[in-house]
Coordinates of C-alpha atoms in Angstrom, one line a residue:
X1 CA 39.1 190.4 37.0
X2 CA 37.5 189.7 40.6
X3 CA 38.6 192.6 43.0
X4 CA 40.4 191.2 46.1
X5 CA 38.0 192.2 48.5
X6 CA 35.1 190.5 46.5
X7 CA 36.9 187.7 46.2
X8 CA 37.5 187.4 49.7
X9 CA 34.0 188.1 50.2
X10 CA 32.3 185.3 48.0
X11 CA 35.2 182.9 49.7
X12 CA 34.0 183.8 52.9
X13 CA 30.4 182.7 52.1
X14 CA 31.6 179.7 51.0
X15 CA 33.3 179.2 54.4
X16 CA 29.9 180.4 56.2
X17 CA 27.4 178.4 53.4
X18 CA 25.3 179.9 51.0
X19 CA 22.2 179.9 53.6
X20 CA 23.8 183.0 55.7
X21 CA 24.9 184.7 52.1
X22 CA 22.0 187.2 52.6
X23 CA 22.6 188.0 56.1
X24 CA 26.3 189.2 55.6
X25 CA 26.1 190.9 52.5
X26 CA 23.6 193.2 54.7
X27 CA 26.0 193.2 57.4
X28 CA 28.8 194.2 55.2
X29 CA 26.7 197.0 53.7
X30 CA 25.9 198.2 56.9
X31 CA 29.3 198.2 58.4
X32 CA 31.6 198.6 55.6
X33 CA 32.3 202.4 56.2
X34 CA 33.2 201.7 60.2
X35 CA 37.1 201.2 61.1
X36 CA 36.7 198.0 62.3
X37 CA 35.1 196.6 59.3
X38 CA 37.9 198.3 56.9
X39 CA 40.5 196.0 59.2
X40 CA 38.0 193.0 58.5
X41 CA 38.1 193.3 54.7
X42 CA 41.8 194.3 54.8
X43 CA 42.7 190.3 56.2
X44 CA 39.5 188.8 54.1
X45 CA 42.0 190.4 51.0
X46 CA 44.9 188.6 53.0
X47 CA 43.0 185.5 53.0
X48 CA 42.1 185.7 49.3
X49 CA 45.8 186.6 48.3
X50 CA 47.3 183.3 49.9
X51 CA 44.1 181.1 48.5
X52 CA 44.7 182.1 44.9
X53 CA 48.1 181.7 45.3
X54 CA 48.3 178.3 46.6
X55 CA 45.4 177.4 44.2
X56 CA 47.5 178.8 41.1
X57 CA 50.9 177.6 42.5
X58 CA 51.3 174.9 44.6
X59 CA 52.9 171.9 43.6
X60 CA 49.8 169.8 43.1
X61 CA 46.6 170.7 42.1
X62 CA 44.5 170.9 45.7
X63 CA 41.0 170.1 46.3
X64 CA 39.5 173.6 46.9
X65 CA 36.8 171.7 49.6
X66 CA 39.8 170.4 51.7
X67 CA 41.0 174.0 51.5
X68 CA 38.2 175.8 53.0
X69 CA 37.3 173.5 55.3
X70 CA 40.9 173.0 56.4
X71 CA 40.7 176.9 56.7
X72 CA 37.3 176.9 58.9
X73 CA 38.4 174.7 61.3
X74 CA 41.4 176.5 61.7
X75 CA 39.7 179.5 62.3
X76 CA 37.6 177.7 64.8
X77 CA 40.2 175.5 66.9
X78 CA 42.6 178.7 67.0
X79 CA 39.8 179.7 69.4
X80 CA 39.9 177.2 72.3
X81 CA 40.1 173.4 72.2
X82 CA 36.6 172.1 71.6
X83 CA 35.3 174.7 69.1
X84 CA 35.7 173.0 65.7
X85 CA 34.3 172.5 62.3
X86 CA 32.3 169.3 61.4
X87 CA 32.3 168.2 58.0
X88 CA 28.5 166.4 56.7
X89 CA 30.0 163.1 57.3
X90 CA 31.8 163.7 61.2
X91 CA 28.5 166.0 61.6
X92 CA 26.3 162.6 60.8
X93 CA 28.5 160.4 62.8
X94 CA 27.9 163.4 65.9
X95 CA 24.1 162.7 65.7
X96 CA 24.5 159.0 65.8
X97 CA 26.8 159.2 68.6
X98 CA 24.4 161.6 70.8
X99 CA 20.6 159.8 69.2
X100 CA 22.6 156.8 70.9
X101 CA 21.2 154.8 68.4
X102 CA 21.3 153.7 64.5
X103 CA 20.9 150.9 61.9
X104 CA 24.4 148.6 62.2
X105 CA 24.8 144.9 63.3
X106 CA 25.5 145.3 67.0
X107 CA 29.1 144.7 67.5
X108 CA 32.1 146.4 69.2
X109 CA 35.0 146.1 66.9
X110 CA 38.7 147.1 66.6
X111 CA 41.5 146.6 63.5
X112 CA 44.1 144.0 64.1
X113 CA 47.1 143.2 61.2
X114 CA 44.4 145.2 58.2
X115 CA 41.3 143.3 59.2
X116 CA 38.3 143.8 61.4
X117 CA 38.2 142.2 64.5
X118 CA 35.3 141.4 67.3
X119 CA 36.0 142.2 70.5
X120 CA 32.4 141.4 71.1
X121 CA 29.0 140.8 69.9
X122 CA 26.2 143.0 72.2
X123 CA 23.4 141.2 73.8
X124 CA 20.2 140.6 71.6
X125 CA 21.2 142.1 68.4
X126 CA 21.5 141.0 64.7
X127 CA 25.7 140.1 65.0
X128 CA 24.9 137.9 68.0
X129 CA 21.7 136.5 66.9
X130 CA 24.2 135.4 64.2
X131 CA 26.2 133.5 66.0
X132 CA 29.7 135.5 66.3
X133 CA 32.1 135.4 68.8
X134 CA 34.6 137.5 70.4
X135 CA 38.3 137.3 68.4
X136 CA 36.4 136.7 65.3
X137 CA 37.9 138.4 62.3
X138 CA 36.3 139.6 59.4
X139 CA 38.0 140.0 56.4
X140 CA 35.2 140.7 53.7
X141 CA 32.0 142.7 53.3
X142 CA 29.6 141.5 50.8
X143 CA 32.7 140.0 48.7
X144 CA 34.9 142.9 49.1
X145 CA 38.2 142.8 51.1
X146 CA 38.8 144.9 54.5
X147 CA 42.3 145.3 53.9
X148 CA 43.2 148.9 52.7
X149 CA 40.3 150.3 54.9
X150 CA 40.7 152.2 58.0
X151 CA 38.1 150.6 61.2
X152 CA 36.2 153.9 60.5
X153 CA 35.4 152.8 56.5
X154 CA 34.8 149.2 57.7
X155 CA 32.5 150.0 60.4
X156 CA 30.7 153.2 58.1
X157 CA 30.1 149.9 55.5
X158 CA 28.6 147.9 58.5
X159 CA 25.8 150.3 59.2
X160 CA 23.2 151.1 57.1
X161 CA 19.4 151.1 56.5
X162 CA 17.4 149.2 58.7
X163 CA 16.2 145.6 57.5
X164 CA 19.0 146.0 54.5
X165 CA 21.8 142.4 54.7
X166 CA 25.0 142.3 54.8
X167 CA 27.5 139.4 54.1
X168 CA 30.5 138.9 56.4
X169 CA 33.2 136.7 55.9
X170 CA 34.7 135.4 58.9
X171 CA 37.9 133.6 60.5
X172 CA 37.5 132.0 63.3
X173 CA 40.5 130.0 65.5
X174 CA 39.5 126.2 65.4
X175 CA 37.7 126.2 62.3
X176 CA 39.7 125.4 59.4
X177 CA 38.2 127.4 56.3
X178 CA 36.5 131.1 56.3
X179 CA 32.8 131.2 56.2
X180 CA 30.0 134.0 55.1
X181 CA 27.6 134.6 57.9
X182 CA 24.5 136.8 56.2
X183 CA 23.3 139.6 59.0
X184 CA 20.2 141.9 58.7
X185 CA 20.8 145.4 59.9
X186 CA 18.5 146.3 62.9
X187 CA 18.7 149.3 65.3
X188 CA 21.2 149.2 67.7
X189 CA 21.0 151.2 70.7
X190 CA 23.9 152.2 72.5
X191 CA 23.5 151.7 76.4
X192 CA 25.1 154.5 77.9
X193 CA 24.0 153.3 81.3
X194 CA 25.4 149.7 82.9
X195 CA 24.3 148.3 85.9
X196 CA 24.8 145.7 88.3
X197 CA 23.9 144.6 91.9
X198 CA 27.0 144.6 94.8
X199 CA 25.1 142.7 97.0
X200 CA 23.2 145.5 98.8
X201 CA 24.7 147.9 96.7
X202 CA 23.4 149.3 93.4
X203 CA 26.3 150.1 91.2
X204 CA 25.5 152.4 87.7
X205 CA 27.9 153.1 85.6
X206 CA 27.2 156.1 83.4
X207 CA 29.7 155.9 79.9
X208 CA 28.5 159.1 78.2
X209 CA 25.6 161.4 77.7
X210 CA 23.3 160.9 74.9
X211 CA 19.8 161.0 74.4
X212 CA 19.0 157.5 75.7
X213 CA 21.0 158.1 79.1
X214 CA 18.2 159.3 81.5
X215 CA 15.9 156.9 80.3
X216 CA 18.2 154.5 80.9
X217 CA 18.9 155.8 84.5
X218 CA 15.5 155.6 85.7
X219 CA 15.3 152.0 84.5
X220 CA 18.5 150.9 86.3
X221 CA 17.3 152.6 89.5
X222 CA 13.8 151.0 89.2
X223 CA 15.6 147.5 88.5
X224 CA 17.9 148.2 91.3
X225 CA 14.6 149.1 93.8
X226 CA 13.1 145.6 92.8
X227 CA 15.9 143.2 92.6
X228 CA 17.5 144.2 95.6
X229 CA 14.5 145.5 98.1
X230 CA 14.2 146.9 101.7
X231 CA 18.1 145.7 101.9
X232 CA 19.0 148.9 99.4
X233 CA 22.4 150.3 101.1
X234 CA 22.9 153.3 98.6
X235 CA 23.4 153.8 95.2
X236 CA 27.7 154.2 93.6
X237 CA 27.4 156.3 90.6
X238 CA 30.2 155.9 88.7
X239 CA 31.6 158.9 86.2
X240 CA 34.9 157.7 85.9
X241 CA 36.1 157.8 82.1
X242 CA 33.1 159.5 81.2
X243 CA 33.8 162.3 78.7
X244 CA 30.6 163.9 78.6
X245 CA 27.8 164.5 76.5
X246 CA 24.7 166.6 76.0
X247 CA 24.1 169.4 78.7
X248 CA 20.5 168.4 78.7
X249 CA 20.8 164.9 79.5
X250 CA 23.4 166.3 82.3
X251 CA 20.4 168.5 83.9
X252 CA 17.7 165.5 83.6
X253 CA 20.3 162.9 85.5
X254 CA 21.3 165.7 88.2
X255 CA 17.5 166.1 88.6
X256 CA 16.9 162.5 89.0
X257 CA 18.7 162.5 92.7
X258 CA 17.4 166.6 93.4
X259 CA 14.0 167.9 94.9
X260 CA 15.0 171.6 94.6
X261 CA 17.0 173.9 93.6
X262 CA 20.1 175.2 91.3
X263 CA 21.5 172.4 89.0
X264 CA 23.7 174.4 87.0
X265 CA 24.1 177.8 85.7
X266 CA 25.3 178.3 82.1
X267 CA 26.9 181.9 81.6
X268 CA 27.6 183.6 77.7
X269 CA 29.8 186.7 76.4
X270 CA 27.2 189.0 78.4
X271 CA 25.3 188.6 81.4
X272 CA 22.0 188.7 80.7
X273 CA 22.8 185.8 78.9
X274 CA 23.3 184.0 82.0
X275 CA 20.4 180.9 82.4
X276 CA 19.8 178.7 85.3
X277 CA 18.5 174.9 85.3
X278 CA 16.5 174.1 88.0
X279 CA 15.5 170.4 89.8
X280 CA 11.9 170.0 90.0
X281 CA 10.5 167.6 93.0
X282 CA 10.9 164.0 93.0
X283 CA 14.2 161.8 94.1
X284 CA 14.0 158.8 92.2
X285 CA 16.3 156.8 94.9
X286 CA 14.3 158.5 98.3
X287 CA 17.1 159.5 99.8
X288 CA 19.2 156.7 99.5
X289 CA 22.8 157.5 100.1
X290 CA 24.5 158.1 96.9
X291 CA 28.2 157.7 96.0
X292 CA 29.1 160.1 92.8
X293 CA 32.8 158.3 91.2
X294 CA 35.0 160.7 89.3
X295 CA 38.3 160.9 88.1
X296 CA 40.8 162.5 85.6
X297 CA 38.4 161.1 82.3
X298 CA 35.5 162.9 84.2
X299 CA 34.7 166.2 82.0
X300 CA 32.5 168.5 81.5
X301 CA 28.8 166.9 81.7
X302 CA 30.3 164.3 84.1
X303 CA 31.4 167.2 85.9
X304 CA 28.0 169.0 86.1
X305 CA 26.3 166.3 87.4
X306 CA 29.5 165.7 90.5
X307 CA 29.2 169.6 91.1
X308 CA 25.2 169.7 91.5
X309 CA 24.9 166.6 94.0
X310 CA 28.2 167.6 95.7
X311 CA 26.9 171.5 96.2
X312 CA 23.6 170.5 97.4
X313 CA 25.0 167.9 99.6
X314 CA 23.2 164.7 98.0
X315 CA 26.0 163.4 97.0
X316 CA 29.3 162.2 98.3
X317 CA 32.1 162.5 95.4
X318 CA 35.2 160.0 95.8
X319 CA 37.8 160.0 94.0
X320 CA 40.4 162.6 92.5
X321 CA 40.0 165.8 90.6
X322 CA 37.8 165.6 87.6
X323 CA 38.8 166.7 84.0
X324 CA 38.3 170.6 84.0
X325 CA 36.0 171.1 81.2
X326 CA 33.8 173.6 82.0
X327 CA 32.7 175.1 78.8
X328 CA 29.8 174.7 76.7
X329 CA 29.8 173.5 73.0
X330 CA 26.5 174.5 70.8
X331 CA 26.0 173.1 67.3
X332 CA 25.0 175.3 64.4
X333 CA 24.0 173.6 61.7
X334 CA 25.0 174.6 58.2
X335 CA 22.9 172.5 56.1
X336 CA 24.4 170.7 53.2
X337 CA 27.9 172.1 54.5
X338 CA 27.6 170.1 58.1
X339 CA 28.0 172.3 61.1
X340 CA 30.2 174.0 63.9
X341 CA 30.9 173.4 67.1
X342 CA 31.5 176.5 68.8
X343 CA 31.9 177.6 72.6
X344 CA 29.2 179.5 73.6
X345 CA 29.0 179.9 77.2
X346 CA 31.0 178.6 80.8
X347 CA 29.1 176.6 83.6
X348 CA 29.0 176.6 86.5
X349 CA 27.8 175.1 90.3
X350 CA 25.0 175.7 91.5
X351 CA 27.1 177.8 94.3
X352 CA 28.9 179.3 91.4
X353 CA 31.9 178.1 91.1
X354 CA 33.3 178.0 88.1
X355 CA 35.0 174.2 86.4
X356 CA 37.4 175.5 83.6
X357 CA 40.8 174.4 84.4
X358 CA 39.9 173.1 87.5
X359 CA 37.5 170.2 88.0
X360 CA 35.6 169.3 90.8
X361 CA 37.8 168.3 93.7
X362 CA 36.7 165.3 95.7
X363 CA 35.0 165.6 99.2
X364 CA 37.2 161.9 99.4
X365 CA 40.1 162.0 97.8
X366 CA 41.1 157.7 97.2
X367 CA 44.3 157.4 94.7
X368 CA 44.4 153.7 92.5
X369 CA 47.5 151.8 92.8
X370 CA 48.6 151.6 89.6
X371 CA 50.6 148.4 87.7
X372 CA 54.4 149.1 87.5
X373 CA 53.9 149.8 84.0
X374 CA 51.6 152.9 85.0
X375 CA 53.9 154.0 87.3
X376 CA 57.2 155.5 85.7
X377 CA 54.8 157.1 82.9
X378 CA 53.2 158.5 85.7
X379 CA 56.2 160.2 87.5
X380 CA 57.4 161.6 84.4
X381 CA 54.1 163.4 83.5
X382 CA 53.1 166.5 85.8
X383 CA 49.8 166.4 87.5
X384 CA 49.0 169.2 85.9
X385 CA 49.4 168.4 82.7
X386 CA 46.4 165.4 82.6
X387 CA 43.6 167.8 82.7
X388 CA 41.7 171.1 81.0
X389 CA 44.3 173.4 82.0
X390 CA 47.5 171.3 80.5
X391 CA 45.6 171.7 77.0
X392 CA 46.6 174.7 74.5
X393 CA 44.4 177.5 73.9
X394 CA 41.6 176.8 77.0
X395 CA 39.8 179.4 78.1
X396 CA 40.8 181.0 81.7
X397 CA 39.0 180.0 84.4
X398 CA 37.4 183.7 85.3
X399 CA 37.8 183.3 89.1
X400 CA 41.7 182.8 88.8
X401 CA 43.2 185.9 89.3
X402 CA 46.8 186.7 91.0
X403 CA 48.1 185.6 94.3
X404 CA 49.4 188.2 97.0
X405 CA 52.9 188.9 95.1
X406 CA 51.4 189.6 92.1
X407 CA 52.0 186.8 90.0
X408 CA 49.4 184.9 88.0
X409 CA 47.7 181.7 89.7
X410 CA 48.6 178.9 87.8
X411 CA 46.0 176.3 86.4
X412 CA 45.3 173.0 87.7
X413 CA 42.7 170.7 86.5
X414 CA 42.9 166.9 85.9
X415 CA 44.6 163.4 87.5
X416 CA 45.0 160.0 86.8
X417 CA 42.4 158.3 84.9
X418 CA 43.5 154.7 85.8
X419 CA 40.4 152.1 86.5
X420 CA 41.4 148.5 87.6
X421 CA 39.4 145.7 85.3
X422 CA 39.2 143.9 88.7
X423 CA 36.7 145.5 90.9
X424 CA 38.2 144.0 93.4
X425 CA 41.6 145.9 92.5
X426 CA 38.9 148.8 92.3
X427 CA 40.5 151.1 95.5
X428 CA 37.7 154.2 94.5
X429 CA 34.7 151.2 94.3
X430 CA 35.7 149.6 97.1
X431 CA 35.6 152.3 99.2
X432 CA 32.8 153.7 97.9
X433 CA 30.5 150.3 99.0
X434 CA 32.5 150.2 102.5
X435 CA 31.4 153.7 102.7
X436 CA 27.8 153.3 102.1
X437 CA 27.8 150.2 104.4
X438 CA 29.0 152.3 107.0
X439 CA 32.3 150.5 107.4
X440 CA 35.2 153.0 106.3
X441 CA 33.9 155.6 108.4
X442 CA 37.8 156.3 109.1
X443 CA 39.3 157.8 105.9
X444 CA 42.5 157.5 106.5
X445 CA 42.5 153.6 107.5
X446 CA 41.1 153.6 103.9
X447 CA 43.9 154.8 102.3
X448 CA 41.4 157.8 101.2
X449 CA 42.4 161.7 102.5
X450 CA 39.4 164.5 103.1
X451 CA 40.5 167.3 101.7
X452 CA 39.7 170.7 103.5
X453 CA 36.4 172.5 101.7
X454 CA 37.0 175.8 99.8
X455 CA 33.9 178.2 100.6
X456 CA 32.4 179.1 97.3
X457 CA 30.2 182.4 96.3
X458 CA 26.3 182.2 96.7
X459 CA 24.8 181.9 93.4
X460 CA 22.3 183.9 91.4
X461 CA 19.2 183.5 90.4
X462 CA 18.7 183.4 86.7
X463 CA 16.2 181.9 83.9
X464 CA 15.9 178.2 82.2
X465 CA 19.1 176.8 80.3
X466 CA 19.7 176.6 76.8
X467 CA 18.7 172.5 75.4
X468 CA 20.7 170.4 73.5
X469 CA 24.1 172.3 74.1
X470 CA 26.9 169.6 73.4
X471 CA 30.0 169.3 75.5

């Protein structure tokens, strides 16, 4: 029979994939005689006990896949929040999400009573082409009923190869009978910058960070330069909602509005792991005045880009405190056994000031007025509890230490995350155009408060930042 400690050992390459079998078995050769190793393989024979017993004994027969990976990821999330194991399939659906783009139909979808339906068809691609409409419902793919599939199957069966058909059969109110409407699978490409003109205003709204979003910056800006003109007040960028994304794409938009300097400064377990991303010359708006929009859904690459242009002065941010997330997520890869997602570092400001559990307070603060609805949920849930800090298991923010008495300084990060539909209902917009128009120069007649500036610690100088890091 298997000795325990082999046992846990070949369960434990399972749990890191076959690829990194090699590396650890010289690792455990190298170490096995030290004390600390010893304590390793003593819970690696704990681990093995409970597997074979709930494999031998439990009261069903359980999928051994589900049980290590169920036993990664709790490994992983004991750690802090966003560290987590991705199974192949929530690793694939992570790559479309970031490429911003993949083979599908082109419409934005949710479930309603067991069946699919459109909440809208996006401009110029193969579902709109089509001919569908918002409300539609679609109850069958190729001949086979939606109902008993969750909006993640349905929409998995949507996408596909590019140039490969699909049939839908839809409902639509006014027409008597369902019909098949054939659609050819395309690329879609997910916009993760939207744009519009306020007059003499240009307004970009930036939803997340992938791979298409500074491209898709500099082409707003440039539409924004031509449509508008010589007339060009400023530019309001809004971050509101906007959960984050990839670091790089953080550090290209930050560098968009910077001629010099710091943009952020990513800092690991030791510090000469410490790297620094800096701007390179060449403001793509000229010095426009700029408007950054933040609020409670503002984390961690939102919060990068608010904390560059608001510690170099480029920016002004309006709003209230951002989100907290100041950690950075790296991807590993594990082949055929998808990947992790594991913390690998804090950010921070270019003045160094550290965003974990704290956010990036406004230099406006403007508060919405929310629907009576909004309100009593409001009162009953603690400021502090809509943010990075309120979550279990985040890391500390290092520069939070203990007051005068001794006791520990507790954590704040986060606010409300409430956006109007109207813009005209839009307090945080509406200030921000009056602002760049020069017309709510008095903050308080605004119904906005400055709050008084914290001096933060000079930074360091350090070397380039890591790529690609996900938040």
């Amino acid at each position: 029979m298997m000795r325990k400690t082999e046992f846990a050992f070949w369960t434990f390459l399972l749990m890191t994939g076959l690829a990194g079998a090699t590396t650890l078995l010289n690792v455990t050769r190298t170490y096995s005689a030290t004390t600390e190793n010893s304590e390793l393989f003593r819970q690696l024979d704990l681990f093995g006990d409970v597997l074979e017993r709930v494999r031998s004994d439990y009261v069903e027969k359980p999928d051994d896949t589900m049980l290590i990976e169920s036993a990664i990821n709790g490994m992983l999330s004991a750690l802090d929040p966003h560290s987590s194991y991705l199974s192949p399939k929530n690793y694939r659906d992570m790559q479309v999400q970031t490429r911003g783009e993949f083979g599908g139909l082109g419409i934005e979808v949710t479930m309603e009573n067991g069946v699919v339906k459109v909440v809208s068809p996006i401009d110029d691609t193969p579902a709109s082409k089509a001919g569908l409409q918002a409300n539609d419902l679609i109850t069958h793919l190729d001949g086979e009923q939606i109902v008993g599939l969750t909006l993640e199957q349905a929409v998995e069966k949507m996408r596909g190869p590019v140039n490969t058909p699909i049939s839908l059969t839809i409902v639509r109110k006014g027409v008597d009978d369902p019909f098949d409407v054939k659609v050819t699978r395309d690329i879609i490409r997910i916009n993760a910058v939207k744009a519009n003109n306020e007059k003499d205003v240009a307004y970009i709204k930036i939803t997340t960070f992938n791979e298409q979003t500074h491209t898709n910056l500099v082409k707003a800006i440039e539409n924004a330069k031509k449509t508008i003109g010589k007339d060009l007040k400023g530019y309001v960028i809004d971050l509101r909602n906007n959960p984050g994304g990839l670091l790089d794409q953080a550090i290209a938009v930050s560098d968009d509005f910077l001629e010099r300097g710091a943009v952020v400064l990513t800092k690991g377990r030791n510090n000469e792991e410490t790297q620094r991303a800096q701007a390179h010359p060449g403001d793509l708006t000229d010095g426009k005045k700029i408007v950054v929009l933040i609020n409670g859904g503002s984390a961690s690459a939102s919060e990068i880009v608010a904390g560059a242009l608001q510690d170099h002065k480029r920016a002004t941010v309006v709003g209230t405190r951002s989100f907290g997330k100041g950690s950075v997520q790296t991807i590993i890869p594990l082949g055929a056994n998808g990947a992790i997602r594991l913390t690998t570092a804090r950010y921070y400001t270019p003045s160094n000031r550290s965003i974990q559990a704290k956010g990036i307070d406004p230099d406006i603060i403007v508060e919405q007025d929310l629907p009576d609805e909004l309100k009593k949920k409001a009162e009953s849930v603690a400021e502090s509890q809509r943010g990075e800090a309120s979550l279990r298991g985040h890391l500390r923010n290092p520069e939070n230490g203990n007051s005068e008495d001794g006791k520990e300084v507790k954590e704040v990060s986060g606010s409300s995350a409430y956006v109007p539909k109207e813009p005209e209902k839009d307090k945080q917009l509406q200030y921000a155009l009056s602002f760049l128009r020069g017309t709510a120069i008095d903050a308080k007649t605004a119904g906005a408060t400055v709050p008084t500036p914290t001096p933060a610690p000079a930074a360091k100088p350090d070397a380039d930042t890591k790529e690609k890091a996900k938040n």
